[in-house]
Coordinates of N, CA and C in Angstrom, one line a residue:
M1 N 0.8 -1.2 0.0 CA 0.0 0.0 0.0 C 0.8 1.3 0.0
S2 N 2.2 1.1 0.0 CA 3.0 2.3 -0.1 C 2.8 3.0 -1.4
E3 N 2.6 4.3 -1.4 CA 2.3 5.0 -2.6 C 3.6 5.7 -3.1
E4 N 3.8 5.7 -4.4 CA 5.0 6.3 -4.9 C 4.8 7.8 -5.2
Y5 N 5.6 8.6 -4.7 CA 5.5 10.0 -4.9 C 6.6 10.5 -5.9
T6 N 6.2 10.9 -7.0 CA 7.1 11.4 -8.0 C 7.2 12.9 -7.9
L7 N 8.1 13.5 -8.6 CA 8.3 15.0 -8.5 C 7.0 15.7 -8.9
D8 N 6.4 15.2 -10.0 CA 5.2 15.9 -10.5 C 4.0 15.8 -9.5
K9 N 3.9 14.6 -8.9 CA 2.8 14.4 -7.9 C 3.1 15.3 -6.7
C10 N 4.3 15.4 -6.3 CA 4.6 16.2 -5.1 C 4.4 17.7 -5.4
K11 N 4.7 18.1 -6.6 CA 4.4 19.5 -6.9 C 2.9 19.8 -6.9
M12 N 2.2 18.9 -7.4 CA 0.7 19.0 -7.4 C 0.2 19.1 -6.0
I13 N 0.7 18.3 -5.1 CA 0.3 18.3 -3.7 C 0.7 19.6 -3.0
A14 N 1.9 20.1 -3.4 CA 2.5 21.3 -2.8 C 1.7 22.5 -3.1
E15 N 1.0 22.5 -4.3 CA 0.2 23.7 -4.7 C -1.1 23.8 -3.8
K16 N -1.5 22.6 -3.2 CA -2.7 22.6 -2.4 C -2.5 22.7 -0.9
V17 N -1.3 22.5 -0.4 CA -1.1 22.5 1.0 C -0.8 24.0 1.4
S18 N -1.0 24.3 2.7 CA -0.8 25.6 3.2 C 0.7 25.9 3.6
N19 N 1.4 24.9 4.0 CA 2.8 25.1 4.3 C 3.6 23.7 4.1
S20 N 4.9 23.8 4.1 CA 5.7 22.6 3.8 C 5.6 21.5 4.8
A21 N 5.1 21.8 6.0 CA 5.0 20.8 7.0 C 3.8 19.8 6.7
D22 N 2.9 20.2 5.8 CA 1.8 19.4 5.4 C 2.1 18.4 4.3
L23 N 3.3 18.5 3.8 CA 3.7 17.6 2.7 C 4.0 16.2 3.2
P24 N 3.8 15.2 2.5 CA 4.2 13.8 2.9 C 5.7 13.8 3.0
Y25 N 6.2 12.9 3.9 CA 7.6 12.8 4.1 C 8.4 12.5 2.8
A26 N 7.8 11.6 2.0 CA 8.5 11.3 0.7 C 8.7 12.4 -0.2
C27 N 7.8 13.5 -0.1 CA 7.9 14.6 -1.0 C 9.0 15.6 -0.5
K28 N 9.4 15.5 0.7 CA 10.3 16.5 1.3 C 11.7 16.3 0.7
K29 N 12.0 15.2 0.0 CA 13.3 15.0 -0.7 C 13.4 15.8 -2.0
Y30 N 12.3 16.4 -2.4 CA 12.3 17.2 -3.7 C 12.3 18.7 -3.2
P31 N 13.4 19.4 -3.4 CA 13.4 20.8 -3.0 C 12.5 21.7 -3.7
E32 N 12.2 21.4 -5.0 CA 11.2 22.2 -5.7 C 9.8 22.1 -5.1
A33 N 9.4 20.9 -4.7 CA 8.1 20.8 -4.0 C 8.0 21.5 -2.7
V34 N 9.1 21.4 -1.9 CA 9.1 22.1 -0.6 C 9.1 23.6 -0.8
K35 N 9.8 24.1 -1.8 CA 9.8 25.5 -2.1 C 8.4 26.0 -2.5
A36 N 7.7 25.2 -3.4 CA 6.4 25.5 -3.9 C 5.4 25.6 -2.7
A37 N 5.6 24.7 -1.7 CA 4.7 24.6 -0.6 C 5.0 25.8 0.4
S38 N 6.2 26.3 0.4 CA 6.5 27.3 1.3 C 6.1 28.7 0.9
I39 N 5.8 28.9 -0.4 CA 5.5 30.2 -0.9 C 4.1 30.6 -0.3
K40 N 4.1 31.8 0.2 CA 2.9 32.3 0.8 C 2.0 32.8 -0.2
R41 N 0.8 32.3 -0.2 CA -0.2 32.7 -1.2 C -1.2 33.7 -0.6
S42 N -1.2 34.9 -1.0 CA -2.1 35.9 -0.4 C -2.6 36.8 -1.6
G43 N -3.9 36.7 -1.8 CA -4.5 37.5 -2.8 C -5.4 38.5 -2.2
T44 N -5.1 38.9 -1.0 CA -6.0 39.9 -0.4 C -5.5 41.3 -0.6
K45 N -6.3 42.2 -0.2 CA -5.9 43.6 -0.3 C -4.7 44.0 0.4
K46 N -4.3 43.2 1.5 CA -3.1 43.5 2.2 C -1.9 43.4 1.4
A47 N -1.9 42.6 0.4 CA -0.7 42.4 -0.5 C -0.4 43.7 -1.2
A48 N -1.3 44.6 -1.4 CA -1.0 45.9 -2.1 C -0.1 46.7 -1.2
Y49 N -0.2 46.6 0.1 CA 0.6 47.4 1.0 C 1.8 46.6 1.7
E50 N 2.1 45.5 1.1 CA 3.1 44.6 1.7 C 4.5 45.3 1.6
G51 N 5.2 45.4 2.8 CA 6.5 46.0 2.8 C 6.4 47.5 3.3
M52 N 5.2 48.0 3.3 CA 5.0 49.4 3.7 C 4.9 49.5 5.2
Q53 N 5.3 50.5 5.8 CA 5.1 50.7 7.2 C 3.7 51.2 7.4
G54 N 3.2 51.2 8.6 CA 1.8 51.5 8.9 C 1.4 52.9 8.5
G55 N 2.3 53.9 8.7 CA 2.0 55.3 8.4 C 1.9 55.4 6.9
L56 N 2.8 54.8 6.1 CA 2.8 54.9 4.7 C 1.5 54.3 4.1
A57 N 1.0 53.2 4.7 CA -0.2 52.5 4.2 C -1.4 53.5 4.5
A58 N -1.4 54.1 5.6 CA -2.4 55.0 6.0 C -2.4 56.2 5.0
Q59 N -1.2 56.7 4.7 CA -1.1 57.8 3.7 C -1.7 57.4 2.4
A60 N -1.4 56.2 1.9 CA -1.9 55.8 0.7 C -3.4 55.7 0.7
Q61 N -4.0 55.2 1.8 CA -5.5 55.2 1.9 C -6.0 56.6 1.9
K62 N -5.4 57.5 2.6 CA -5.8 58.9 2.7 C -5.8 59.6 1.3
A63 N -4.8 59.2 0.5 CA -4.8 59.8 -0.8 C -5.9 59.3 -1.7
K64 N -6.4 58.1 -1.4 CA -7.6 57.6 -2.1 C -8.9 58.2 -1.5
G65 N -8.8 58.9 -0.4 CA -10.0 59.5 0.1 C -10.7 58.6 1.2
R66 N -10.1 57.7 1.7 CA -10.7 56.8 2.7 C -10.2 57.2 4.1
E67 N -11.2 57.1 5.0 CA -10.8 57.4 6.4 C -10.2 56.1 7.1
S68 N -9.4 56.4 8.1 CA -8.9 55.2 8.8 C -9.9 54.7 9.8
H69 N -9.7 53.6 10.4 CA -10.6 53.0 11.3 C -10.8 54.0 12.5
A70 N -9.7 54.6 13.0 CA -9.8 55.5 14.1 C -10.7 56.7 13.8
Q71 N -10.5 57.2 12.6 CA -11.3 58.4 12.1 C -12.8 58.1 12.1
I72 N -13.1 57.0 11.5 CA -14.5 56.5 11.5 C -15.1 56.4 12.8
Q73 N -14.3 55.8 13.7 CA -14.8 55.5 15.1 C -15.0 56.8 15.8
R74 N -14.1 57.8 15.7 CA -14.3 59.1 16.3 C -15.5 59.8 15.7
R75 N -15.7 59.7 14.4 CA -16.8 60.4 13.8 C -18.1 59.9 14.2
L76 N -18.2 58.6 14.5 CA -19.5 58.0 14.8 C -19.8 57.9 16.3
T77 N -18.8 58.0 17.1 CA -19.1 57.8 18.6 C -19.0 59.0 19.4
N78 N -18.3 60.0 19.0 CA -18.1 61.2 19.9 C -19.0 62.3 19.5
S79 N -20.3 62.3 20.0 CA -21.2 63.3 19.5 C -21.1 64.6 20.3
R80 N -20.6 64.6 21.5 CA -20.5 65.8 22.3 C -19.1 66.4 22.3
R81 N -18.5 66.3 21.2 CA -17.1 66.7 21.1 C -17.0 68.3 21.0
F82 N -17.9 68.9 20.3 CA -17.7 70.3 20.1 C -18.8 71.2 20.9
T83 N -19.5 70.5 21.7 CA -20.5 71.3 22.5 C -19.8 71.6 23.9
K84 N -20.0 72.8 24.3 CA -19.4 73.2 25.6 C -20.5 73.6 26.5
T85 N -20.8 72.8 27.5 CA -21.8 73.2 28.4 C -21.2 73.4 29.8
T86 N -21.4 74.5 30.4 CA -20.8 74.8 31.7 C -21.8 75.2 32.6

């Protein structure tokens, strides 16, 4: 019942696993398969700001006209901000 893992089969498995630890032991002898499994796959919006610092990402969002989370929270929750009652 031992299954033979070829390089092609291991590459196919590597495309579907989330990290190299999920590969079968027999596939770990192929460096191409391990490398393919180790590549981080992220197709989210975060990838657009990868490598930027927090302030630079916020500036990019501000240039697009979007408010930050803190700005939205302040705008929606602090209703007595400019009223002065003494």
